[in-house]
PDB file of C-alpha atoms and ligand atoms in Angstrom:
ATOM      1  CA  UNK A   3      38.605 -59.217  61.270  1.00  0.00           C
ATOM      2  CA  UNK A   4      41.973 -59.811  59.680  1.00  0.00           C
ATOM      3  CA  UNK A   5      44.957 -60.466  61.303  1.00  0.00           C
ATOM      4  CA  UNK A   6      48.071 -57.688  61.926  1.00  0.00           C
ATOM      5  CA  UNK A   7      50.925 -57.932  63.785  1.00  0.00           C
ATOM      6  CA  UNK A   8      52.783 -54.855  64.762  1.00  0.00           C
ATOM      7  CA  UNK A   9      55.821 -54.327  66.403  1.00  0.00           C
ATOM      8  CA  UNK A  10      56.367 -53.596  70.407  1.00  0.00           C
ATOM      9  CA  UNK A  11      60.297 -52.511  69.899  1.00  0.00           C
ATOM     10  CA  UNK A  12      63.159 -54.034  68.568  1.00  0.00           C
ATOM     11  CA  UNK A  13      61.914 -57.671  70.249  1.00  0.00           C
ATOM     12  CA  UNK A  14      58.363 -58.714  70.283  1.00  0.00           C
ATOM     13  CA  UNK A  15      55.268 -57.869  68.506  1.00  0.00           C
ATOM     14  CA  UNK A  16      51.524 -57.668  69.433  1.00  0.00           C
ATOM     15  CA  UNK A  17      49.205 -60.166  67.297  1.00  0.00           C
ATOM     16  CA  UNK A  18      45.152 -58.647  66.994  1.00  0.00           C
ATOM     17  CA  UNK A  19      42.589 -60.099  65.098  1.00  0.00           C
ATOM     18  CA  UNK A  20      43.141 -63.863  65.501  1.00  0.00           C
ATOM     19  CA  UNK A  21      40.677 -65.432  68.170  1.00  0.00           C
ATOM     20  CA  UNK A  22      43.120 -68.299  69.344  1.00  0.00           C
ATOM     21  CA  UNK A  23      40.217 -70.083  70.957  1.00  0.00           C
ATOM     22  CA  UNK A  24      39.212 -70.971  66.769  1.00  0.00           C
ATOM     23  CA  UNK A  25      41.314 -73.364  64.528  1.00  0.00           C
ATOM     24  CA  UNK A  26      43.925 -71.017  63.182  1.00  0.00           C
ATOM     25  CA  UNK A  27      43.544 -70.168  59.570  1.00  0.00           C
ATOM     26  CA  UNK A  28      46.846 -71.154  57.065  1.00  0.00           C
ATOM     27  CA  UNK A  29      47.789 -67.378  57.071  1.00  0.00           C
ATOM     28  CA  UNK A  30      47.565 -66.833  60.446  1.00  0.00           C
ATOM     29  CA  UNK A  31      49.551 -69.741  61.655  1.00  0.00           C
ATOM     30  CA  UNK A  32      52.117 -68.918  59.350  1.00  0.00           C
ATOM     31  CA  UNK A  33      52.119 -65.120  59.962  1.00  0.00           C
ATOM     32  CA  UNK A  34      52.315 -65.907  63.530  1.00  0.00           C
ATOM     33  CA  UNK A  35      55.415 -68.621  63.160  1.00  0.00           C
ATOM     34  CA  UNK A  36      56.933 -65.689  60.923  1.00  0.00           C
ATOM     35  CA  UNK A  37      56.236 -63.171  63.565  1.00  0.00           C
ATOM     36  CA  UNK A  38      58.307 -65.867  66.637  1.00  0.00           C
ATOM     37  CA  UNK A  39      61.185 -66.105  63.745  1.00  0.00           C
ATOM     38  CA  UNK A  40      61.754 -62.629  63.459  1.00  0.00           C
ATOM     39  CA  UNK A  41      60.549 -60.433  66.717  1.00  0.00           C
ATOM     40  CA  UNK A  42      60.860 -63.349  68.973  1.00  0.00           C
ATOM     41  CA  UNK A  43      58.552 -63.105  70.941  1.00  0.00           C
ATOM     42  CA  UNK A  44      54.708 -62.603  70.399  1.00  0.00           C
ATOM     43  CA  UNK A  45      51.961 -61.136  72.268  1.00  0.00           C
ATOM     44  CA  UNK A  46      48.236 -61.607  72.227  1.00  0.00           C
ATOM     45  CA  UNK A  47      45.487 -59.636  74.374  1.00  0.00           C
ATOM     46  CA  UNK A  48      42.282 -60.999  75.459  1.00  0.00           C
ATOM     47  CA  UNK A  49      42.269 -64.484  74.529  1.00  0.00           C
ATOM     48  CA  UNK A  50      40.420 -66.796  77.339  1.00  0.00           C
ATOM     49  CA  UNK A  51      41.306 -70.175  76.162  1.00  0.00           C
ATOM     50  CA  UNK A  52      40.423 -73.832  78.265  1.00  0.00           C
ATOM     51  CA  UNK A  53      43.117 -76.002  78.290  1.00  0.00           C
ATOM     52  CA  UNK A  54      41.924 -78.206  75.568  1.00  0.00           C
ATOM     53  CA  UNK A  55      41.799 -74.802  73.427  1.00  0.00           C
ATOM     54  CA  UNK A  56      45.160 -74.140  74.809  1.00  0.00           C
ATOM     55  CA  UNK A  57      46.430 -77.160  73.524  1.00  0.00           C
ATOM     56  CA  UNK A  58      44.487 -77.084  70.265  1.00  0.00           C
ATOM     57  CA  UNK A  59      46.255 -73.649  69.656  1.00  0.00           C
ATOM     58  CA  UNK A  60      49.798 -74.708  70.741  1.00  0.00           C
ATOM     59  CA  UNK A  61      50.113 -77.641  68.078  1.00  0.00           C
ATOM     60  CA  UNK A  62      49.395 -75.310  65.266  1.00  0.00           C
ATOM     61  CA  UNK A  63      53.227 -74.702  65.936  1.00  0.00           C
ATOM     62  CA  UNK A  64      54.335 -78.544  66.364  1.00  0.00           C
ATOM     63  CA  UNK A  65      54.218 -81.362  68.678  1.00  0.00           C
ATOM     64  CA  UNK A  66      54.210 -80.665  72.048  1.00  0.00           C
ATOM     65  CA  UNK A  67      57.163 -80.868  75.221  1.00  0.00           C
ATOM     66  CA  UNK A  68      55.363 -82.181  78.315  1.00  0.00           C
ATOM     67  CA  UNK A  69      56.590 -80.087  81.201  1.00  0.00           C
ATOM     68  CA  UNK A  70      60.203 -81.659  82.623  1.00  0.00           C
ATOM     69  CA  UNK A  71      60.143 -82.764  85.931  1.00  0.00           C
ATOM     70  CA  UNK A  72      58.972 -80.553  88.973  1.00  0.00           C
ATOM     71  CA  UNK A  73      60.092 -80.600  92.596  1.00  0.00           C
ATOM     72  CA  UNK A  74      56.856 -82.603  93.445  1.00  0.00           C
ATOM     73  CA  UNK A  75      57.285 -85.408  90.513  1.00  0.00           C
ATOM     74  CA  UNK A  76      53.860 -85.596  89.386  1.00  0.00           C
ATOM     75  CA  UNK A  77      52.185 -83.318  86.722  1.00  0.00           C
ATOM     76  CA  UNK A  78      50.460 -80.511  88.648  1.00  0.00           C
ATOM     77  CA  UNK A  79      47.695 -80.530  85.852  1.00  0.00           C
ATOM     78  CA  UNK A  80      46.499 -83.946  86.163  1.00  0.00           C
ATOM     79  CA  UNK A  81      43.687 -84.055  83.106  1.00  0.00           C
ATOM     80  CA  UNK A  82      45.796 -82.248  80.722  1.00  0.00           C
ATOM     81  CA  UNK A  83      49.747 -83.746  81.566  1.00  0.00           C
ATOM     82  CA  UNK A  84      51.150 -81.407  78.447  1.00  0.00           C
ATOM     83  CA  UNK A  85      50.540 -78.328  80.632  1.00  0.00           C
ATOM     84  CA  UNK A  86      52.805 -76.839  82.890  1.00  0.00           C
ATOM     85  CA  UNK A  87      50.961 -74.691  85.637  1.00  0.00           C
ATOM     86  CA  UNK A  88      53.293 -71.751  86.475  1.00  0.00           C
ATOM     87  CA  UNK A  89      51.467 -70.523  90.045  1.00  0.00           C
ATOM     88  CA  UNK A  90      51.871 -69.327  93.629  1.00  0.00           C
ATOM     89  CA  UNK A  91      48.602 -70.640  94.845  1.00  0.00           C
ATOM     90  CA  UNK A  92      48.562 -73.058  97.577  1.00  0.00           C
ATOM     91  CA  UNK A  93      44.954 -75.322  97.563  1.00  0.00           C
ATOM     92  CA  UNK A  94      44.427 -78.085 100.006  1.00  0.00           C
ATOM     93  CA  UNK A  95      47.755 -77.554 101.568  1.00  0.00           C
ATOM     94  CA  UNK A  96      49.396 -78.431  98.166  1.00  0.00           C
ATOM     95  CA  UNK A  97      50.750 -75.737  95.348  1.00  0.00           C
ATOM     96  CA  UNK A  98      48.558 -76.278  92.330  1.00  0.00           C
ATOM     97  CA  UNK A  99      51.712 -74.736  89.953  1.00  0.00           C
ATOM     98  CA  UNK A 100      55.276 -74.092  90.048  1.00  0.00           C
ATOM     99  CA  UNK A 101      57.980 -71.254  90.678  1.00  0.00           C
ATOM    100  CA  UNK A 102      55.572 -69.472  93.830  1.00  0.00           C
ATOM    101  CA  UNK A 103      55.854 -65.977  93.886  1.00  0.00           C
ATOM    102  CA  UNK A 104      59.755 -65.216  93.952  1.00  0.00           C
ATOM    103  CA  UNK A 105      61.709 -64.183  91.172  1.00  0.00           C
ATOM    104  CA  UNK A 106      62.646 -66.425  88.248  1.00  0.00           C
ATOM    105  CA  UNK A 107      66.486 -65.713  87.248  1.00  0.00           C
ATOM    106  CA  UNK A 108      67.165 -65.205  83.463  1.00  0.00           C
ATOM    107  CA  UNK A 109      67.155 -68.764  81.322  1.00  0.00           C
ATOM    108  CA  UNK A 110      65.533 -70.367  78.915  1.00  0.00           C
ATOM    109  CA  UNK A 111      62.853 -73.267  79.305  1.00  0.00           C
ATOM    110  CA  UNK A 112      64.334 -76.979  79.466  1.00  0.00           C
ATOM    111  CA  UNK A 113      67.962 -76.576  77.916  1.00  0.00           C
ATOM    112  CA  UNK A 114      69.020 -79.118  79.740  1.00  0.00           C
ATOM    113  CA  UNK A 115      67.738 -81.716  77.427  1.00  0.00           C
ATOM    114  CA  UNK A 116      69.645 -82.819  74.346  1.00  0.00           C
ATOM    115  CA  UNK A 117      66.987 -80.867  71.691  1.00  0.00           C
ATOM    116  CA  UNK A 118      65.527 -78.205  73.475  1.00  0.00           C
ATOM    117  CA  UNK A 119      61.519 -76.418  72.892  1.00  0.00           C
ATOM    118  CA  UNK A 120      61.978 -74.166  70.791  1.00  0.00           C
ATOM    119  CA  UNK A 121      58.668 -72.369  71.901  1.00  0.00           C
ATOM    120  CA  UNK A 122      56.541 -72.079  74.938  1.00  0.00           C
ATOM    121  CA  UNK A 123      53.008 -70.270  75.130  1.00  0.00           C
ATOM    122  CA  UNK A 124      51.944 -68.849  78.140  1.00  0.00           C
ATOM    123  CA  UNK A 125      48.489 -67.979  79.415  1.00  0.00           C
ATOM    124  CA  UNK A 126      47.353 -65.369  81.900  1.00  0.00           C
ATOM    125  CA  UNK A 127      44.400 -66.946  83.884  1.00  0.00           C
ATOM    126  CA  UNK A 128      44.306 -64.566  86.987  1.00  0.00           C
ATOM    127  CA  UNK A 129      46.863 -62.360  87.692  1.00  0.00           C
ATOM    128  CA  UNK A 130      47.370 -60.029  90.545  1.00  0.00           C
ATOM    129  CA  UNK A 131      45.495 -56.690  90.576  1.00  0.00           C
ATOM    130  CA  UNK A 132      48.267 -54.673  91.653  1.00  0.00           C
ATOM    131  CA  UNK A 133      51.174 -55.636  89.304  1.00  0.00           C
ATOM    132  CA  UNK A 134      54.725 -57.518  90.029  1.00  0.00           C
ATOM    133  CA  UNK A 135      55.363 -60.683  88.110  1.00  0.00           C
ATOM    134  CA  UNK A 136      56.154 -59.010  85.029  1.00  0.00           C
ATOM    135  CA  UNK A 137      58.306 -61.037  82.671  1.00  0.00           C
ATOM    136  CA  UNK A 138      60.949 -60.040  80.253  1.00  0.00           C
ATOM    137  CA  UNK A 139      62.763 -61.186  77.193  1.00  0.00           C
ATOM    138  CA  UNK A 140      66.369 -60.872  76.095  1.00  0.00           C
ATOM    139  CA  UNK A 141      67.187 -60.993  72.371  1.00  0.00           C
ATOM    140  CA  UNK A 142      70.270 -63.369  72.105  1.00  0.00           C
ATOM    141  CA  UNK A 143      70.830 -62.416  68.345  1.00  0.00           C
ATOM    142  CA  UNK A 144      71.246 -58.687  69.359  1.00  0.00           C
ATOM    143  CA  UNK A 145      73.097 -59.711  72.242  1.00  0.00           C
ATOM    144  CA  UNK A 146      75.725 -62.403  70.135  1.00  0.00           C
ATOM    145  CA  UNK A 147      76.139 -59.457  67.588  1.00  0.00           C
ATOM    146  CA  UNK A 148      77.123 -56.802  70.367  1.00  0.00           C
ATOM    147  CA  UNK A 149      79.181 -58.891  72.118  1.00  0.00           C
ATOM    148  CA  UNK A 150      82.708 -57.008  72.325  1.00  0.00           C
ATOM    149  CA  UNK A 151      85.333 -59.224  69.472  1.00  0.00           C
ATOM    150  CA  UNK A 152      87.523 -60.590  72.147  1.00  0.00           C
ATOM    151  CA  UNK A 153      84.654 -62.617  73.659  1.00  0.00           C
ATOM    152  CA  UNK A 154      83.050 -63.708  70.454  1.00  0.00           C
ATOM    153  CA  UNK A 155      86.747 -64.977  69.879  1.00  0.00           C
ATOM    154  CA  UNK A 156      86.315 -66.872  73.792  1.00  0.00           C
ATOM    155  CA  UNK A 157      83.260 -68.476  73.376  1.00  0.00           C
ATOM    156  CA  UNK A 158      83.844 -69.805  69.271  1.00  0.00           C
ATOM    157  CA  UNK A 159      83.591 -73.714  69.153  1.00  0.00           C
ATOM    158  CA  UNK A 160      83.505 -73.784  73.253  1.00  0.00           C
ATOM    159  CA  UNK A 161      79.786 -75.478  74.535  1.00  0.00           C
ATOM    160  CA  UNK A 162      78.168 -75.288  78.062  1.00  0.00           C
ATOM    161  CA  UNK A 163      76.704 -77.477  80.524  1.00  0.00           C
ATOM    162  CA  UNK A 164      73.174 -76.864  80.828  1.00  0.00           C
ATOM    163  CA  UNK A 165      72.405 -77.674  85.242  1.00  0.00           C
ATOM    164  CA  UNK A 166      69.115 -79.922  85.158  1.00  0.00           C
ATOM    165  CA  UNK A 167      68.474 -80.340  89.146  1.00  0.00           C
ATOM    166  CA  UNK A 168      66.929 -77.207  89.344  1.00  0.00           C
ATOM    167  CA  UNK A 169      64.039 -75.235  88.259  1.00  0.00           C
ATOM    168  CA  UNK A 170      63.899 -71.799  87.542  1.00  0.00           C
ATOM    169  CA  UNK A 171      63.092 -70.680  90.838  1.00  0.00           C
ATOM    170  CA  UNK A 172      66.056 -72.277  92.398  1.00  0.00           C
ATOM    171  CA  UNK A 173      64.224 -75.418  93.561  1.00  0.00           C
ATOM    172  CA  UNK A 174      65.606 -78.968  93.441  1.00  0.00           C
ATOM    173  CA  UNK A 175      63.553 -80.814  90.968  1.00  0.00           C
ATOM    174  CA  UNK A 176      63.177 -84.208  92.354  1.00  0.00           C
ATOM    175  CA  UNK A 177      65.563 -87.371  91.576  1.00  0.00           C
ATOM    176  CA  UNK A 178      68.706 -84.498  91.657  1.00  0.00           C
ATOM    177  CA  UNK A 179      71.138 -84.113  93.897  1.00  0.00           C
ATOM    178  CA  UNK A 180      73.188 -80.834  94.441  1.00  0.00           C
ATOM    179  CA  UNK A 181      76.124 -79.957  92.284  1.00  0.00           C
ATOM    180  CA  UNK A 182      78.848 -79.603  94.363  1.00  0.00           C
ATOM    181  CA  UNK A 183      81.313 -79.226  91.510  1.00  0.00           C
ATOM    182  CA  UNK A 184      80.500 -77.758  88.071  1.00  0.00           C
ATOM    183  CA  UNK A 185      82.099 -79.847  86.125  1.00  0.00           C
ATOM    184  CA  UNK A 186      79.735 -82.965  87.154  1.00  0.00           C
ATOM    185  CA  UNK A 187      76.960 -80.697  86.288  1.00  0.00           C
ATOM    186  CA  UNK A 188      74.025 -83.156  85.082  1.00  0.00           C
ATOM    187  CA  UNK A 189      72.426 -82.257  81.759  1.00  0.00           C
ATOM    188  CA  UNK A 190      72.924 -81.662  77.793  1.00  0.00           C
ATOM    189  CA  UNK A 191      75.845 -80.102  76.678  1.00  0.00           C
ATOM    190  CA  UNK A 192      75.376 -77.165  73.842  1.00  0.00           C
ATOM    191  CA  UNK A 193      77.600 -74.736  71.716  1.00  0.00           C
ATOM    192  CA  UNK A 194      77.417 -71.181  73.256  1.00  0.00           C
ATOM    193  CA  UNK A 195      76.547 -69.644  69.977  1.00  0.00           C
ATOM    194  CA  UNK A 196      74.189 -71.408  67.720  1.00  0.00           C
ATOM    195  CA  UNK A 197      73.431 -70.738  63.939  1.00  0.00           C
ATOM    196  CA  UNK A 198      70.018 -70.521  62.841  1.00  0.00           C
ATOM    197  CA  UNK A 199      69.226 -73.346  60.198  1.00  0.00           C
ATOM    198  CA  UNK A 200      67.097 -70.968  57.962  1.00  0.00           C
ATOM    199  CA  UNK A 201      68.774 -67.406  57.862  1.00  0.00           C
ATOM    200  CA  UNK A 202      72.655 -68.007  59.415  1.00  0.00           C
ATOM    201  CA  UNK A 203      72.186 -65.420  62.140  1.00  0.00           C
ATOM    202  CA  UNK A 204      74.037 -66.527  64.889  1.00  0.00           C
ATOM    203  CA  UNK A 205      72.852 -65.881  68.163  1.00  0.00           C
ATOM    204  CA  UNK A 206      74.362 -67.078  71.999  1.00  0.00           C
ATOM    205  CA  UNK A 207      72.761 -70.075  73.989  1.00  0.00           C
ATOM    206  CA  UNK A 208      73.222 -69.740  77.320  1.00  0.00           C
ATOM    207  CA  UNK A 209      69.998 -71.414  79.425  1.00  0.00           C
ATOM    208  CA  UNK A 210      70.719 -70.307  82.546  1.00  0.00           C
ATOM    209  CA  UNK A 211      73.649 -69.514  84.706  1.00  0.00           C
ATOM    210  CA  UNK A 212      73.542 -71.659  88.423  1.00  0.00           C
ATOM    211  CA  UNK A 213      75.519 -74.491  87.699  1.00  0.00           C
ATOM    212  CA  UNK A 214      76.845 -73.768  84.468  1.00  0.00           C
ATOM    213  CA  UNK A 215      79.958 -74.685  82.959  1.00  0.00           C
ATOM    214  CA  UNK A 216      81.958 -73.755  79.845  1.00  0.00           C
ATOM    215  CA  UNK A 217      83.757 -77.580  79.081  1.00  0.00           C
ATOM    216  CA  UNK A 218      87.547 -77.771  78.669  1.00  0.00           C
ATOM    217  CA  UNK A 219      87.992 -74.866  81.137  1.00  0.00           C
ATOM    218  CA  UNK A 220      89.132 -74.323  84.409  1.00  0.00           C
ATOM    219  CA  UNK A 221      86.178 -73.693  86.983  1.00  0.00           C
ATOM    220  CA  UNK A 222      87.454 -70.076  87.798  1.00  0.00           C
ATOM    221  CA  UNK A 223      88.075 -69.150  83.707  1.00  0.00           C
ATOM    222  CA  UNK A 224      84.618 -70.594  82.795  1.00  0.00           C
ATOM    223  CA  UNK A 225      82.838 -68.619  85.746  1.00  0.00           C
ATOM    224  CA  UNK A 226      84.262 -65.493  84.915  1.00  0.00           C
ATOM    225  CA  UNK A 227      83.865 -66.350  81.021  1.00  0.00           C
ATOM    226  CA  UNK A 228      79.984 -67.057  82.034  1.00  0.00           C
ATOM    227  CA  UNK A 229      80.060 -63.802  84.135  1.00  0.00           C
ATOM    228  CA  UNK A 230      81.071 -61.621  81.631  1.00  0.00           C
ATOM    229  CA  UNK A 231      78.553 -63.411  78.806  1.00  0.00           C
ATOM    230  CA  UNK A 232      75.361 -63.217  80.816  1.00  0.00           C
ATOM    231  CA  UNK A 233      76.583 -59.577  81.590  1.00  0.00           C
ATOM    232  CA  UNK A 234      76.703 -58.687  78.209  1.00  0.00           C
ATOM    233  CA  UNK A 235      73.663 -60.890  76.994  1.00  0.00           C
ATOM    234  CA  UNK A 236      70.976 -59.359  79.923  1.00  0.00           C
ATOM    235  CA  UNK A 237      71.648 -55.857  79.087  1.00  0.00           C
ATOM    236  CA  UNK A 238      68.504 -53.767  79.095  1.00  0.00           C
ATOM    237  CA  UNK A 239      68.802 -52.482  75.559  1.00  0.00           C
ATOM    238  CA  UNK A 240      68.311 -56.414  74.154  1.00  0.00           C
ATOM    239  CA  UNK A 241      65.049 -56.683  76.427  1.00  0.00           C
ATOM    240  CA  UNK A 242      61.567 -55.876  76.602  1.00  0.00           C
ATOM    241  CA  UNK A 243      59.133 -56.112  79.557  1.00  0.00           C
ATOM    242  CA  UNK A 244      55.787 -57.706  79.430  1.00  0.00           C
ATOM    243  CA  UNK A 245      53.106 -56.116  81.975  1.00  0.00           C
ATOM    244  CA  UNK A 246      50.460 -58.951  82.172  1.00  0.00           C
ATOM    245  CA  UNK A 247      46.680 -58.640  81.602  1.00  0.00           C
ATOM    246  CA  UNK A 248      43.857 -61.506  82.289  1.00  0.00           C
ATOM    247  CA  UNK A 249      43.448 -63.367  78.775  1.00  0.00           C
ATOM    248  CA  UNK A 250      47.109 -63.119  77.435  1.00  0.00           C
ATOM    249  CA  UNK A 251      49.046 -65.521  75.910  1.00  0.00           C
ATOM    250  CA  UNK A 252      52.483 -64.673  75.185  1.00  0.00           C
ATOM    251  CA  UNK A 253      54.414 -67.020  73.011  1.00  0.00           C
ATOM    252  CA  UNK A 254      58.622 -67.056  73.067  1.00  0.00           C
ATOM    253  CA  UNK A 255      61.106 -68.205  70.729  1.00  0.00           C
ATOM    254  CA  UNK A 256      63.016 -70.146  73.273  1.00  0.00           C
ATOM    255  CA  UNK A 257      65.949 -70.773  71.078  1.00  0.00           C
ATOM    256  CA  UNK A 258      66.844 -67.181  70.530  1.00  0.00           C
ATOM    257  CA  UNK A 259      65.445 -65.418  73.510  1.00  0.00           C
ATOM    258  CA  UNK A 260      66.159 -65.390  77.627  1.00  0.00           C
ATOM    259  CA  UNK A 261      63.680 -64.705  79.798  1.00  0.00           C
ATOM    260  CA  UNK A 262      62.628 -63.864  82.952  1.00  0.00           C
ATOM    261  CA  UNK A 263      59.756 -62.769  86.088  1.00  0.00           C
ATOM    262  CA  UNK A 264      59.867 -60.066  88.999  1.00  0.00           C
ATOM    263  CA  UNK A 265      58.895 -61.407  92.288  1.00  0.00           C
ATOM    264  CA  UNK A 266      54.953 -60.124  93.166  1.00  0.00           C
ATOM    265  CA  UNK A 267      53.101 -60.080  96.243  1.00  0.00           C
ATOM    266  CA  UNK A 268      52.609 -63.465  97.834  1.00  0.00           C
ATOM    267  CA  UNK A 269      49.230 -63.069  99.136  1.00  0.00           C
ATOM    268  CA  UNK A 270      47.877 -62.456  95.564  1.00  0.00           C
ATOM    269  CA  UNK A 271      47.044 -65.074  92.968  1.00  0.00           C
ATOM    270  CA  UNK A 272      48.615 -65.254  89.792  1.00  0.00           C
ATOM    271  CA  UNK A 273      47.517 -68.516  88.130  1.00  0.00           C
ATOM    272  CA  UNK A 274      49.186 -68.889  84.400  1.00  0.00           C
ATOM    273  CA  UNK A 275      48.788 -72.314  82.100  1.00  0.00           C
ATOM    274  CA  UNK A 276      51.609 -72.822  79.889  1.00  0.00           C
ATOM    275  CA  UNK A 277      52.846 -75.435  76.877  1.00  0.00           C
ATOM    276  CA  UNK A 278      55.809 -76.143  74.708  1.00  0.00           C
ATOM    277  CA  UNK A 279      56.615 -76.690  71.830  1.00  0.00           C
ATOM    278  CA  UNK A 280      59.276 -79.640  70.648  1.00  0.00           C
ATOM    279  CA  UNK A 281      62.113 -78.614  69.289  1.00  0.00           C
ATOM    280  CA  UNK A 282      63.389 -80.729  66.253  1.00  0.00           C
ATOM    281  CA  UNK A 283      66.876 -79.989  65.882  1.00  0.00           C
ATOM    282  CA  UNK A 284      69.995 -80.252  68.342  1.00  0.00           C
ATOM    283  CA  UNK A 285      71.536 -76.618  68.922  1.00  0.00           C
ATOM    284  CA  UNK A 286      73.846 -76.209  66.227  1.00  0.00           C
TER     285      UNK A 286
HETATM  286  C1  SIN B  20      58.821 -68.850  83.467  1.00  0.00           C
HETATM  287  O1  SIN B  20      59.933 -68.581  83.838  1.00  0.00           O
HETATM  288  O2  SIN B  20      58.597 -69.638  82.560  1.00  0.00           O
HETATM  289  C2  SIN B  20      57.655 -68.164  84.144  1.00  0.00           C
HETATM  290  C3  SIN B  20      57.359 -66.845  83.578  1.00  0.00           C
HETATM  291  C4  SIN B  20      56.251 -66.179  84.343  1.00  0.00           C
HETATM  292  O3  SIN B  20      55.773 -66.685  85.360  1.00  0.00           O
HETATM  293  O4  SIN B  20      55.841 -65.098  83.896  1.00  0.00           O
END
């Protein structure tokens, strides 16, 4: 079997004929790093990978991110640190993953950090039988190039404060206090539109909103800057919405795309293993 990629809509594509659990042929890596340049996102059914194949598969694409740090401080998969477990399950008394089983507000993974991934791969490993937790993506190239003139004029040359103390369920990640003032906001500071190296397209960078702040501005003009943006930016029409199956693995250019995950019954499991991929250039 040979691989194809189709399209899903505007953003995103499904990837068949490429058994991920294998070493990844030339062509298919680079049809698949193709595919995360230009529909953003990238979707594959029926995969069942172990975490050593998981990991195997994810540094086709480059080095890997270890996970950053989690409310409990200590790597919730202990044989295999470079995954992230993304989970509501509770073993033992402990949570074996992060987030639980609320919603996950729109952002994008670890932009807190000087150079940001700039992909993640996540893998379905149970999931619950009757829906909820489905995660979506927002284009950030569509949304830069809709953006009305007067803000593109706003935001040109002006960066952001990207909040590290929490995760993306709201949680304090431990070793962070609470930001009582926006402007003290702990974490990497990055230009709200960046240019991609390779083809010029500009797109916005926003990571996420709590704690945000657009430097050199008042607190009330940057929220209502930072309103208006992530109004604009988490519009349906730049999104798609991924309904999950056992055995995906959906892989996100997290330089270019927001994301995020409906809330789903508690009582069900949803167990997902996830990596990243380093990024290895500053936001520019
Ligand atoms: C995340 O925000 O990285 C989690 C996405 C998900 O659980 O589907």
């Amino acid at each position: 079997m040979s691989i194809t990629i189709t399209r899903l809509s505007a953003l995103g594509c499904e990837v068949c004929g490429v058994d991920f659990s294998e070493p990844l042929l030339a062509e298919e890596r680079a049809a698949i790093e193709t595919a995360l340049e230009r529909q953003l996102v990238v979707v594959a059914r029926g995969q069942r990978l172990s975490d050593p194949e998981l990991l195997a598969f994810s540094r086709n694409f480059g080095e890997l991110d270890p996970p950053g740090p989690n409310p409990y401080g200590e790597p919730f998969n202990k044989d295999f640190p470079e995954i992230n477990v993304i989970s509501n399950v509770i073993e033992n008394g402990r949570a074996i993953g992060g987030l639980g089983a609320g919603e996950a507000a729109w952002h994008a993974d670890m932009t807190y950090i000087e150079v940001p991934p700039k992909c993640a791969i996540l893998h379905a490993l149970e999931i619950p039988a009757d829906g909820g937790g489905n995660t979506y993506f927002a284009d950030m190239y569509a949304a830069y190039e809709a953006l009305p003139q007067a803000l593109k004029a706003a935001i040109e040359g002006k960066s952001t404060v990207h909040d590290a103390s929490r995760n993306s369920a709201g949680l304090l990640r431990k070793g962070y206090a609470e930001v009582s003032d926006v402007r003290k906001t702990a974490g990497a500071r990055h230009p709200l539109v960046r240019t991609d190296r390779a083809t010029g397209r500009r797109s916005l960078f926003l990571g996420r909103r709590h704690n945000s702040y657009v430097v050199g501005l008042d607190v009330c003009e940057s929220e209502a800057l930072l309103d208006a943006l992530w109004a604009c930016a988490t519009e349906p029409q730049f999104t798609m919405c991924h309904r999950w199956q056992v055995g995906d693995v959906v892989m996100w250019n997290n330089r270019a795309v927001l994301h995020r995950r409906d809330p789903f019954d508690a009582s069900a499991r949803r167990i997902m293993h996830r990596t990243q991929i380093k990024g290895v250039e500053r936001i520019a």
